[in-house]
Every structure is written in C-alpha cells, then in structure tokens.
Amino acid sequence: MAWIPMLAMLLSAAPAAADPQPKEAQVLAVPGFADFLAVDGDSVWATNKGRVERWSRTGKLAEVAMTHPCGAMAIADGALWVADCKEGTLNRIDLKTAKLLAVIPTGIANPAGELNVVAGAGSIWVASDNAGKIARVDPADNRVVASIAVDPGTHYLAFGLGALWAVSSGQQSLQRIDPVTNAVTGRTKLGKQPGFLAAGEGAVWVQEQGDGTLARIDPATVEVSGRVKVGTDLLYGDIDTGGGAVWLRTTADQTFVKVDPISLTILARLGKASGSGALRFAGTGLWTSAHDVHTLSWWSLASEGAGAAQ
C-alpha cells in the first residue's frame, strides 16, 4: 500500500486554506454624522449629531439625545458610557431601555472629540484634562474616585493586558498605568502624531498617524517591537484587535486593512476609500462607519473569503 504514504505526503504539502477575509455584506444609510462605534451583541451603538444611536443589520433600534456625544465609547455594567464634549461630562445610558441614567462631571481633555472612554478593572476611564489627567469612575455609584497624572495632551486610551494604556499625541508618548496604584509604570516614545490605540493579540498597537505606520509595543517592556507602513498617513481613522488580527480603519486607499500581529504583514486591504470613520471587531465580522458618505457597514467574516480591494 505504497500509495498511503504518498497520499499523506501530498496532503501535508497542500497549501493551507485561505485565511477568510471580511466581505461587505450590508450597507446602511445613516443620516447625520455617524462616527464612533461600540458593539452591543448583534447591534452597534454609534455617535451622531446631537444623539447616540443603536443600529442592527435591520435598521435603527434606538436613539438617545445628547448635546455633543464624542469619542470612542465603552460598554460595561449594562450601560453605554459616552463622553459629551460640550458639557464636559461622562454619560451613562442603560443598554436595555436606552435611557440616560447618569451625567458625571468629569471634564473632557479634548473637546474636539478625538478621545476614548474605556472600561477595565471594574472602572470607567476618560481623559479629563488636557493638562494631563485621566478620571477613573466607579460604576457602582457613578463617582470619580481617582484623578491620574499623565503627560499633557493625553487623549487616547485603551485597556487590556492588565493595564490602562494612554497616548499623548503632542508628547508622542505611550504610557502604561497600573490600575492598582493609579500610577504610570512605563513610558515609550512614539512616532509622529500618535493617535488611537488597542490592546490585544499579545501587544499594544498605536496608530502613528503622521507617519502612516502602525507601531507594536511589548506590554512587559513598554518598548516598540516593530512597525508596519500602511500608507502616507493614518489621519482620523480607528483601530481594533480580534480574531487573530489587528484591524485598522484608514481614510485613503481603502476602508480598512487587516494586519498579522506576528509577522506585521498586511494580510488584506478591504473596501474602497470612504473618508473618515470608525471600526469595531464583533466576532463574526466587523462594523465600520463612514460619516462623510453617511453609512454604516457590516463586514461578514465569510469562510469563502473574498472582498479584498486590489
């Protein structure tokens, strides 16, 4: 039965199945200025002009009026947490009833709206003062329980890998903050105009927007361990991790890219350029927003692949 070893050899030499790429399965028309996103099960929340909205693939499910919702949002403790850049507050919205539960006067470090609200270590975190402060909020009583000193101009946050991570674009710095001590325990220099970041897939990932690069930072040493050039610049995009990849929303050449976290190779460039917007990984696919063309898109992780722009 000499054919059996030969068959085994042929099978082992056969190329692996293609890594499935997201395919744009649905585009929803969203009037206004749908921008930052937060995944809520099979639905997604989006900031818009004067409101936040909850959308599913079948249409809009709810909306909540706000003065000026801004920045990336967080979901924790049965609530959506979103900054209001005009009021200087952190707002808590009940996920089930879509009712405003609390308005917390935290201050907002970047009234222009480029910032993150994040959840982790039983708390909600938001950059609260451009001079260099992060507010830590206890969701048990909706109070600010700590104010953490950080580099001036710190606006961008992520929580993961056991720490809070904060970026100052002006200082070109990434800071690691220990949630036990509320103190900065590590810092590294970044490239030009660093912005949004994500912590996952074994590293911290920062958009170096002015350089058009994605930087990978080792969470233990807080040192840059690699970079990948994505485009001329990465201004006003977004970033997330999940499914064994890093996902980077772009504003030129394509809608977003998929990056291998180990080899730092670009695995796919997906969709056509659609201006500024956000991106969130949702397990079975991804949501992207494109406020310049007033759309919200669902990208399905179909097993047959396809959908990559050439």
mmCIF file of C-alpha atoms in Angstrom:
data_model
loop_
_atom_site.group_PDB
_atom_site.id
_atom_site.type_symbol
_atom_site.label_atom_id
_atom_site.label_comp_id
_atom_site.label_asym_id
_atom_site.label_seq_id
_atom_site.Cartn_x
_atom_site.Cartn_y
_atom_site.Cartn_z
ATOM 1 C CA MET A 1 0.000 0.000 0.000
ATOM 2 C CA ALA A 2 2.757 2.406 -1.040
ATOM 3 C CA TRP A 3 0.146 4.976 -2.133
ATOM 4 C CA ILE A 4 -0.837 5.702 1.503
ATOM 5 C CA PRO A 5 2.493 7.359 2.475
ATOM 6 C CA MET A 6 2.479 9.173 -0.854
ATOM 7 C CA LEU A 7 -1.071 10.474 -0.210
ATOM 8 C CA ALA A 8 -0.063 11.632 3.235
ATOM 9 C CA MET A 9 2.919 13.441 1.749
ATOM 10 C CA LEU A 10 0.753 15.166 -0.844
ATOM 11 C CA LEU A 11 -1.791 16.254 1.776
ATOM 12 C CA SER A 12 0.903 17.645 4.045
ATOM 13 C CA ALA A 13 2.355 19.597 1.142
ATOM 14 C CA ALA A 14 -1.010 21.031 0.102
ATOM 15 C CA PRO A 15 -1.406 24.761 0.798
ATOM 16 C CA ALA A 16 -3.468 25.726 3.836
ATOM 17 C CA ALA A 17 -6.970 27.040 3.280
ATOM 18 C CA ALA A 18 -7.067 30.749 2.590
ATOM 19 C CA ASP A 19 -7.485 32.913 5.645
ATOM 20 C CA PRO A 20 -11.082 34.188 5.430
ATOM 21 C CA GLN A 21 -11.329 37.920 4.804
ATOM 22 C CA PRO A 22 -14.290 40.104 5.729
ATOM 23 C CA LYS A 23 -16.801 40.733 2.970
ATOM 24 C CA GLU A 24 -19.025 43.815 2.982
ATOM 25 C CA ALA A 25 -22.400 42.168 3.468
ATOM 26 C CA GLN A 26 -24.610 45.151 4.199
ATOM 27 C CA VAL A 27 -24.509 48.938 3.949
ATOM 28 C CA LEU A 28 -26.952 51.013 5.992
ATOM 29 C CA ALA A 29 -27.775 54.634 5.166
ATOM 30 C CA VAL A 30 -27.345 56.652 8.363
ATOM 31 C CA PRO A 31 -28.312 60.334 8.164
ATOM 32 C CA GLY A 32 -26.188 62.847 10.028
ATOM 33 C CA PHE A 33 -22.644 62.119 11.144
ATOM 34 C CA ALA A 34 -22.385 58.524 12.411
ATOM 35 C CA ASP A 35 -18.868 58.095 13.712
ATOM 36 C CA PHE A 36 -17.531 56.248 16.798
ATOM 37 C CA LEU A 37 -18.802 52.718 17.478
ATOM 38 C CA ALA A 38 -19.367 50.301 20.375
ATOM 39 C CA VAL A 39 -20.501 46.712 19.815
ATOM 40 C CA ASP A 40 -23.562 45.576 21.791
ATOM 41 C CA GLY A 41 -24.227 41.914 20.953
ATOM 42 C CA ASP A 42 -25.658 41.745 17.447
ATOM 43 C CA SER A 43 -26.055 45.520 17.333
ATOM 44 C CA VAL A 44 -23.786 48.543 17.448
ATOM 45 C CA TRP A 45 -24.006 51.999 19.044
ATOM 46 C CA ALA A 46 -22.819 54.997 17.033
ATOM 47 C CA THR A 47 -22.263 58.625 17.947
ATOM 48 C CA ASN A 48 -24.149 61.088 15.751
ATOM 49 C CA LYS A 49 -25.003 64.789 15.748
ATOM 50 C CA GLY A 50 -26.904 65.502 18.950
ATOM 51 C CA ARG A 51 -27.513 61.849 19.747
ATOM 52 C CA VAL A 52 -26.194 58.339 20.077
ATOM 53 C CA GLU A 53 -27.957 55.619 18.106
ATOM 54 C CA ARG A 54 -28.234 51.855 18.311
ATOM 55 C CA TRP A 55 -28.302 50.021 14.998
ATOM 56 C CA SER A 56 -28.740 46.425 13.908
ATOM 57 C CA ARG A 57 -28.443 44.988 10.429
ATOM 58 C CA THR A 58 -32.181 45.553 10.024
ATOM 59 C CA GLY A 59 -32.172 49.233 10.942
ATOM 60 C CA LYS A 60 -32.131 51.713 13.812
ATOM 61 C CA LEU A 61 -33.271 50.346 17.174
ATOM 62 C CA ALA A 62 -32.954 53.337 19.495
ATOM 63 C CA GLU A 63 -31.552 56.815 19.945
ATOM 64 C CA VAL A 64 -30.677 58.954 22.948
ATOM 65 C CA ALA A 65 -30.365 62.732 22.759
ATOM 66 C CA MET A 66 -27.103 64.325 23.913
ATOM 67 C CA THR A 67 -25.605 67.780 23.437
ATOM 68 C CA HIS A 68 -22.387 66.652 21.727
ATOM 69 C CA PRO A 69 -21.525 62.943 22.008
ATOM 70 C CA CYS A 70 -17.895 62.439 21.089
ATOM 71 C CA GLY A 71 -15.062 59.947 21.021
ATOM 72 C CA ALA A 72 -14.933 56.186 21.245
ATOM 73 C CA MET A 73 -17.402 54.672 23.708
ATOM 74 C CA ALA A 74 -17.336 51.792 26.201
ATOM 75 C CA ILE A 75 -19.865 49.155 27.210
ATOM 76 C CA ALA A 76 -19.764 47.848 30.781
ATOM 77 C CA ASP A 77 -22.102 47.172 33.709
ATOM 78 C CA GLY A 78 -25.149 47.034 31.453
ATOM 79 C CA ALA A 79 -24.518 50.529 30.162
ATOM 80 C CA LEU A 80 -23.093 52.564 27.312
ATOM 81 C CA TRP A 81 -20.549 55.122 28.524
ATOM 82 C CA VAL A 82 -20.053 58.102 26.219
ATOM 83 C CA ALA A 83 -18.362 61.487 26.575
ATOM 84 C CA ASP A 84 -20.175 64.754 25.923
ATOM 85 C CA CYS A 85 -17.607 67.216 24.609
ATOM 86 C CA LYS A 86 -19.734 70.333 25.054
ATOM 87 C CA GLU A 87 -20.953 69.559 28.569
ATOM 88 C CA GLY A 88 -17.625 68.098 29.751
ATOM 89 C CA THR A 89 -19.354 65.030 31.136
ATOM 90 C CA LEU A 90 -19.357 61.251 31.018
ATOM 91 C CA ASN A 91 -22.869 59.961 30.329
ATOM 92 C CA ARG A 92 -24.250 56.556 31.340
ATOM 93 C CA ILE A 93 -27.028 55.086 29.171
ATOM 94 C CA ASP A 94 -28.939 51.911 30.010
ATOM 95 C CA LEU A 95 -28.487 49.338 27.244
ATOM 96 C CA LYS A 96 -31.924 47.758 27.643
ATOM 97 C CA THR A 97 -34.079 50.868 27.941
ATOM 98 C CA ALA A 98 -31.905 53.384 26.056
ATOM 99 C CA LYS A 99 -32.475 55.827 28.907
ATOM 100 C CA LEU A 100 -29.931 58.250 30.333
ATOM 101 C CA LEU A 101 -29.067 57.048 33.838
ATOM 102 C CA ALA A 102 -26.319 59.416 34.970
ATOM 103 C CA VAL A 103 -24.359 62.502 33.922
ATOM 104 C CA ILE A 104 -20.953 62.600 35.602
ATOM 105 C CA PRO A 105 -18.943 65.879 35.575
ATOM 106 C CA THR A 106 -15.510 64.518 34.716
ATOM 107 C CA GLY A 107 -14.197 67.156 32.365
ATOM 108 C CA ILE A 108 -13.072 66.245 28.839
ATOM 109 C CA ALA A 109 -9.430 66.601 27.801
ATOM 110 C CA ASN A 110 -10.084 67.063 24.096
ATOM 111 C CA PRO A 111 -13.292 68.982 23.314
ATOM 112 C CA ALA A 112 -12.534 68.495 19.608
ATOM 113 C CA GLY A 113 -13.742 64.924 20.135
ATOM 114 C CA GLU A 114 -10.777 62.679 19.343
ATOM 115 C CA LEU A 115 -10.593 60.579 22.519
ATOM 116 C CA ASN A 116 -11.641 57.279 24.132
ATOM 117 C CA VAL A 117 -13.809 56.187 27.013
ATOM 118 C CA VAL A 118 -12.704 52.702 28.114
ATOM 119 C CA ALA A 119 -13.673 50.115 30.717
ATOM 120 C CA GLY A 120 -11.423 47.859 32.792
ATOM 121 C CA ALA A 121 -10.508 46.818 36.333
ATOM 122 C CA GLY A 122 -14.077 47.482 37.459
ATOM 123 C CA SER A 123 -13.893 51.131 36.383
ATOM 124 C CA ILE A 124 -14.616 53.534 33.540
ATOM 125 C CA TRP A 125 -11.751 55.761 32.383
ATOM 126 C CA VAL A 126 -11.758 59.007 30.401
ATOM 127 C CA ALA A 127 -9.099 61.619 29.662
ATOM 128 C CA SER A 128 -10.460 64.548 31.647
ATOM 129 C CA ASP A 129 -7.991 67.453 31.433
ATOM 130 C CA ASN A 130 -5.674 68.477 28.599
ATOM 131 C CA ALA A 131 -3.056 69.469 31.182
ATOM 132 C CA GLY A 132 -2.642 65.732 31.817
ATOM 133 C CA LYS A 133 -5.374 63.999 33.839
ATOM 134 C CA ILE A 134 -7.402 60.794 33.484
ATOM 135 C CA ALA A 135 -10.592 60.410 35.509
ATOM 136 C CA ARG A 136 -11.399 56.991 36.995
ATOM 137 C CA VAL A 137 -15.121 56.454 37.583
ATOM 138 C CA ASP A 138 -16.696 53.804 39.811
ATOM 139 C CA PRO A 139 -19.845 52.475 38.083
ATOM 140 C CA ALA A 140 -21.253 51.371 41.448
ATOM 141 C CA ASP A 141 -22.073 54.985 42.356
ATOM 142 C CA ASN A 142 -21.118 56.979 39.231
ATOM 143 C CA ARG A 143 -18.423 58.946 41.062
ATOM 144 C CA VAL A 144 -14.905 59.980 40.093
ATOM 145 C CA VAL A 145 -12.733 58.030 42.531
ATOM 146 C CA ALA A 146 -9.284 58.956 41.222
ATOM 147 C CA SER A 147 -7.537 61.520 39.021
ATOM 148 C CA ILE A 148 -4.358 60.161 37.429
ATOM 149 C CA ALA A 149 -1.494 62.451 36.408
ATOM 150 C CA VAL A 150 -0.274 61.745 32.874
ATOM 151 C CA ASP A 151 1.557 63.553 30.079
ATOM 152 C CA PRO A 152 -0.053 66.780 28.818
ATOM 153 C CA GLY A 153 -2.283 66.248 25.815
ATOM 154 C CA THR A 154 -3.184 62.667 26.729
ATOM 155 C CA HIS A 155 -6.469 61.940 24.940
ATOM 156 C CA TYR A 156 -6.349 58.342 23.693
ATOM 157 C CA LEU A 157 -6.914 55.327 25.959
ATOM 158 C CA ALA A 158 -7.141 51.539 25.787
ATOM 159 C CA PHE A 159 -7.499 48.917 28.482
ATOM 160 C CA GLY A 160 -6.059 45.424 28.176
ATOM 161 C CA LEU A 161 -3.197 43.104 29.055
ATOM 162 C CA GLY A 162 -3.606 44.060 32.717
ATOM 163 C CA ALA A 163 -3.129 47.798 32.330
ATOM 164 C CA LEU A 164 -4.570 51.090 31.172
ATOM 165 C CA TRP A 165 -2.667 52.483 28.173
ATOM 166 C CA ALA A 166 -2.651 56.184 27.312
ATOM 167 C CA VAL A 167 -1.292 58.140 24.340
ATOM 168 C CA SER A 168 -0.324 61.809 24.204
ATOM 169 C CA SER A 169 -0.093 62.956 20.603
ATOM 170 C CA GLY A 170 1.733 66.163 21.492
ATOM 171 C CA GLN A 171 4.318 64.416 23.661
ATOM 172 C CA GLN A 172 4.475 61.440 21.243
ATOM 173 C CA SER A 173 4.257 59.082 24.205
ATOM 174 C CA LEU A 174 2.589 55.841 25.223
ATOM 175 C CA GLN A 175 2.090 55.424 28.972
ATOM 176 C CA ARG A 176 1.307 52.240 30.919
ATOM 177 C CA ILE A 177 -0.843 52.832 34.010
ATOM 178 C CA ASP A 178 -1.221 50.306 36.822
ATOM 179 C CA PRO A 179 -4.925 50.121 37.799
ATOM 180 C CA VAL A 180 -3.940 49.009 41.310
ATOM 181 C CA THR A 181 -1.800 52.058 42.107
ATOM 182 C CA ASN A 182 -3.245 54.544 39.577
ATOM 183 C CA ALA A 183 0.334 55.398 38.613
ATOM 184 C CA VAL A 184 2.312 55.458 35.359
ATOM 185 C CA THR A 185 4.699 52.494 35.420
ATOM 186 C CA GLY A 186 6.202 52.692 31.946
ATOM 187 C CA ARG A 187 6.567 55.072 29.033
ATOM 188 C CA THR A 188 7.918 54.957 25.478
ATOM 189 C CA LYS A 189 8.459 57.434 22.654
ATOM 190 C CA LEU A 190 6.309 57.049 19.556
ATOM 191 C CA GLY A 191 6.381 58.355 16.007
ATOM 192 C CA LYS A 192 4.695 61.418 14.544
ATOM 193 C CA GLN A 193 1.176 62.294 15.743
ATOM 194 C CA PRO A 194 0.236 59.038 17.526
ATOM 195 C CA GLY A 195 -3.495 58.562 17.997
ATOM 196 C CA PHE A 196 -5.937 55.757 18.621
ATOM 197 C CA LEU A 197 -4.662 52.505 20.073
ATOM 198 C CA ALA A 198 -5.755 48.993 21.027
ATOM 199 C CA ALA A 199 -4.502 46.389 23.486
ATOM 200 C CA GLY A 200 -4.898 42.802 22.313
ATOM 201 C CA GLU A 201 -3.400 39.961 20.286
ATOM 202 C CA GLY A 202 -0.418 39.988 22.672
ATOM 203 C CA ALA A 203 0.623 43.623 22.261
ATOM 204 C CA VAL A 204 -0.364 47.265 22.354
ATOM 205 C CA TRP A 205 -0.954 48.812 18.921
ATOM 206 C CA VAL A 206 -0.795 52.530 18.161
ATOM 207 C CA GLN A 207 -1.592 54.463 15.009
ATOM 208 C CA GLU A 208 1.334 56.742 14.235
ATOM 209 C CA GLN A 209 -0.945 58.906 12.166
ATOM 210 C CA GLY A 210 1.602 61.378 10.836
ATOM 211 C CA ASP A 211 3.981 58.618 9.715
ATOM 212 C CA GLY A 212 1.348 56.310 8.246
ATOM 213 C CA THR A 213 2.619 53.462 10.423
ATOM 214 C CA LEU A 214 1.229 51.021 12.953
ATOM 215 C CA ALA A 215 3.502 50.513 15.968
ATOM 216 C CA ARG A 216 3.578 47.319 18.057
ATOM 217 C CA ILE A 217 4.591 47.753 21.706
ATOM 218 C CA ASP A 218 5.624 44.964 24.082
ATOM 219 C CA PRO A 219 3.348 45.285 27.152
ATOM 220 C CA ALA A 220 6.032 43.992 29.526
ATOM 221 C CA THR A 221 8.921 46.232 28.467
ATOM 222 C CA VAL A 222 6.824 49.111 27.066
ATOM 223 C CA GLU A 223 9.156 49.261 24.088
ATOM 224 C CA VAL A 224 8.343 49.336 20.375
ATOM 225 C CA SER A 225 8.889 45.842 18.999
ATOM 226 C CA GLY A 226 8.011 46.501 15.373
ATOM 227 C CA ARG A 227 6.275 48.729 12.835
ATOM 228 C CA VAL A 228 4.398 48.309 9.574
ATOM 229 C CA LYS A 229 3.956 51.040 6.983
ATOM 230 C CA VAL A 230 0.294 51.248 5.970
ATOM 231 C CA GLY A 231 0.061 54.433 3.918
ATOM 232 C CA THR A 232 1.182 58.029 3.554
ATOM 233 C CA ASP A 233 -0.639 58.875 6.768
ATOM 234 C CA LEU A 234 -3.314 57.431 9.052
ATOM 235 C CA LEU A 235 -5.164 60.581 9.987
ATOM 236 C CA TYR A 236 -8.583 60.277 11.607
ATOM 237 C CA GLY A 237 -9.025 56.526 11.388
ATOM 238 C CA ASP A 238 -9.536 53.878 14.067
ATOM 239 C CA ILE A 239 -8.121 50.577 15.324
ATOM 240 C CA ASP A 240 -9.241 47.332 16.979
ATOM 241 C CA THR A 241 -7.983 43.791 17.568
ATOM 242 C CA GLY A 242 -9.625 40.368 17.449
ATOM 243 C CA GLY A 243 -9.806 37.112 15.562
ATOM 244 C CA GLY A 244 -6.026 36.826 15.425
ATOM 245 C CA ALA A 245 -5.538 40.151 13.649
ATOM 246 C CA VAL A 246 -5.181 43.901 14.026
ATOM 247 C CA TRP A 247 -7.811 45.922 12.136
ATOM 248 C CA LEU A 248 -7.015 49.469 11.072
ATOM 249 C CA ARG A 249 -9.629 51.880 9.702
ATOM 250 C CA THR A 250 -7.993 54.171 7.148
ATOM 251 C CA THR A 251 -9.008 57.269 5.200
ATOM 252 C CA ALA A 252 -7.047 56.729 1.979
ATOM 253 C CA ASP A 253 -6.686 53.849 -0.499
ATOM 254 C CA GLN A 254 -9.178 51.502 1.244
ATOM 255 C CA THR A 255 -11.750 51.319 4.048
ATOM 256 C CA PHE A 256 -9.553 49.262 6.369
ATOM 257 C CA VAL A 257 -6.626 46.873 6.500
ATOM 258 C CA LYS A 258 -6.008 43.576 8.250
ATOM 259 C CA VAL A 259 -2.557 43.117 9.807
ATOM 260 C CA ASP A 260 -0.892 39.946 11.064
ATOM 261 C CA PRO A 261 0.201 40.642 14.678
ATOM 262 C CA ILE A 262 3.202 38.298 14.478
ATOM 263 C CA SER A 263 4.752 38.983 11.078
ATOM 264 C CA LEU A 264 3.446 42.575 10.806
ATOM 265 C CA THR A 265 2.411 41.923 7.223
ATOM 266 C CA ILE A 266 -0.722 43.430 5.725
ATOM 267 C CA LEU A 267 -2.982 40.460 5.037
ATOM 268 C CA ALA A 268 -5.704 42.372 3.213
ATOM 269 C CA ARG A 269 -6.778 45.832 2.100
ATOM 270 C CA LEU A 270 -10.556 45.888 2.131
ATOM 271 C CA GLY A 271 -13.181 48.159 0.609
ATOM 272 C CA LYS A 272 -12.808 51.430 -1.202
ATOM 273 C CA ALA A 273 -11.681 54.672 0.406
ATOM 274 C CA SER A 274 -14.703 56.210 2.145
ATOM 275 C CA GLY A 275 -13.291 59.059 4.197
ATOM 276 C CA SER A 276 -13.054 59.223 7.964
ATOM 277 C CA GLY A 277 -14.826 56.830 10.304
ATOM 278 C CA ALA A 278 -14.544 54.145 12.949
ATOM 279 C CA LEU A 279 -14.189 50.369 13.146
ATOM 280 C CA ARG A 280 -15.038 47.657 15.688
ATOM 281 C CA PHE A 281 -14.428 43.897 15.589
ATOM 282 C CA ALA A 282 -17.548 41.922 16.523
ATOM 283 C CA GLY A 283 -16.535 38.260 16.482
ATOM 284 C CA THR A 284 -18.365 37.122 13.355
ATOM 285 C CA GLY A 285 -17.495 40.265 11.477
ATOM 286 C CA LEU A 286 -16.753 43.966 11.744
ATOM 287 C CA TRP A 287 -18.683 47.224 11.782
ATOM 288 C CA THR A 288 -17.329 50.315 10.054
ATOM 289 C CA SER A 289 -18.725 53.827 9.884
ATOM 290 C CA ALA A 290 -18.157 56.409 7.151
ATOM 291 C CA HIS A 291 -19.643 59.729 8.223
ATOM 292 C CA ASP A 292 -18.539 61.540 5.060
ATOM 293 C CA VAL A 293 -20.843 59.332 2.963
ATOM 294 C CA HIS A 294 -23.397 58.740 5.764
ATOM 295 C CA THR A 295 -23.154 54.973 6.002
ATOM 296 C CA LEU A 296 -22.665 52.171 8.489
ATOM 297 C CA SER A 297 -21.382 48.853 7.103
ATOM 298 C CA TRP A 298 -21.351 45.267 8.340
ATOM 299 C CA TRP A 299 -18.468 43.122 7.082
ATOM 300 C CA SER A 300 -19.067 39.398 7.498
ATOM 301 C CA LEU A 301 -16.182 37.022 8.137
ATOM 302 C CA ALA A 302 -17.349 34.628 5.427
ATOM 303 C CA SER A 303 -15.406 31.374 5.205
ATOM 304 C CA GLU A 304 -15.061 31.661 1.448
ATOM 305 C CA GLY A 305 -13.053 34.851 1.784
ATOM 306 C CA ALA A 306 -13.109 37.477 -0.987
ATOM 307 C CA GLY A 307 -13.901 41.136 -0.607
ATOM 308 C CA ALA A 308 -10.326 42.435 -0.560
ATOM 309 C CA ALA A 309 -9.674 45.500 -2.623
ATOM 310 C CA GLN A 310 -6.896 45.275 -5.147
#
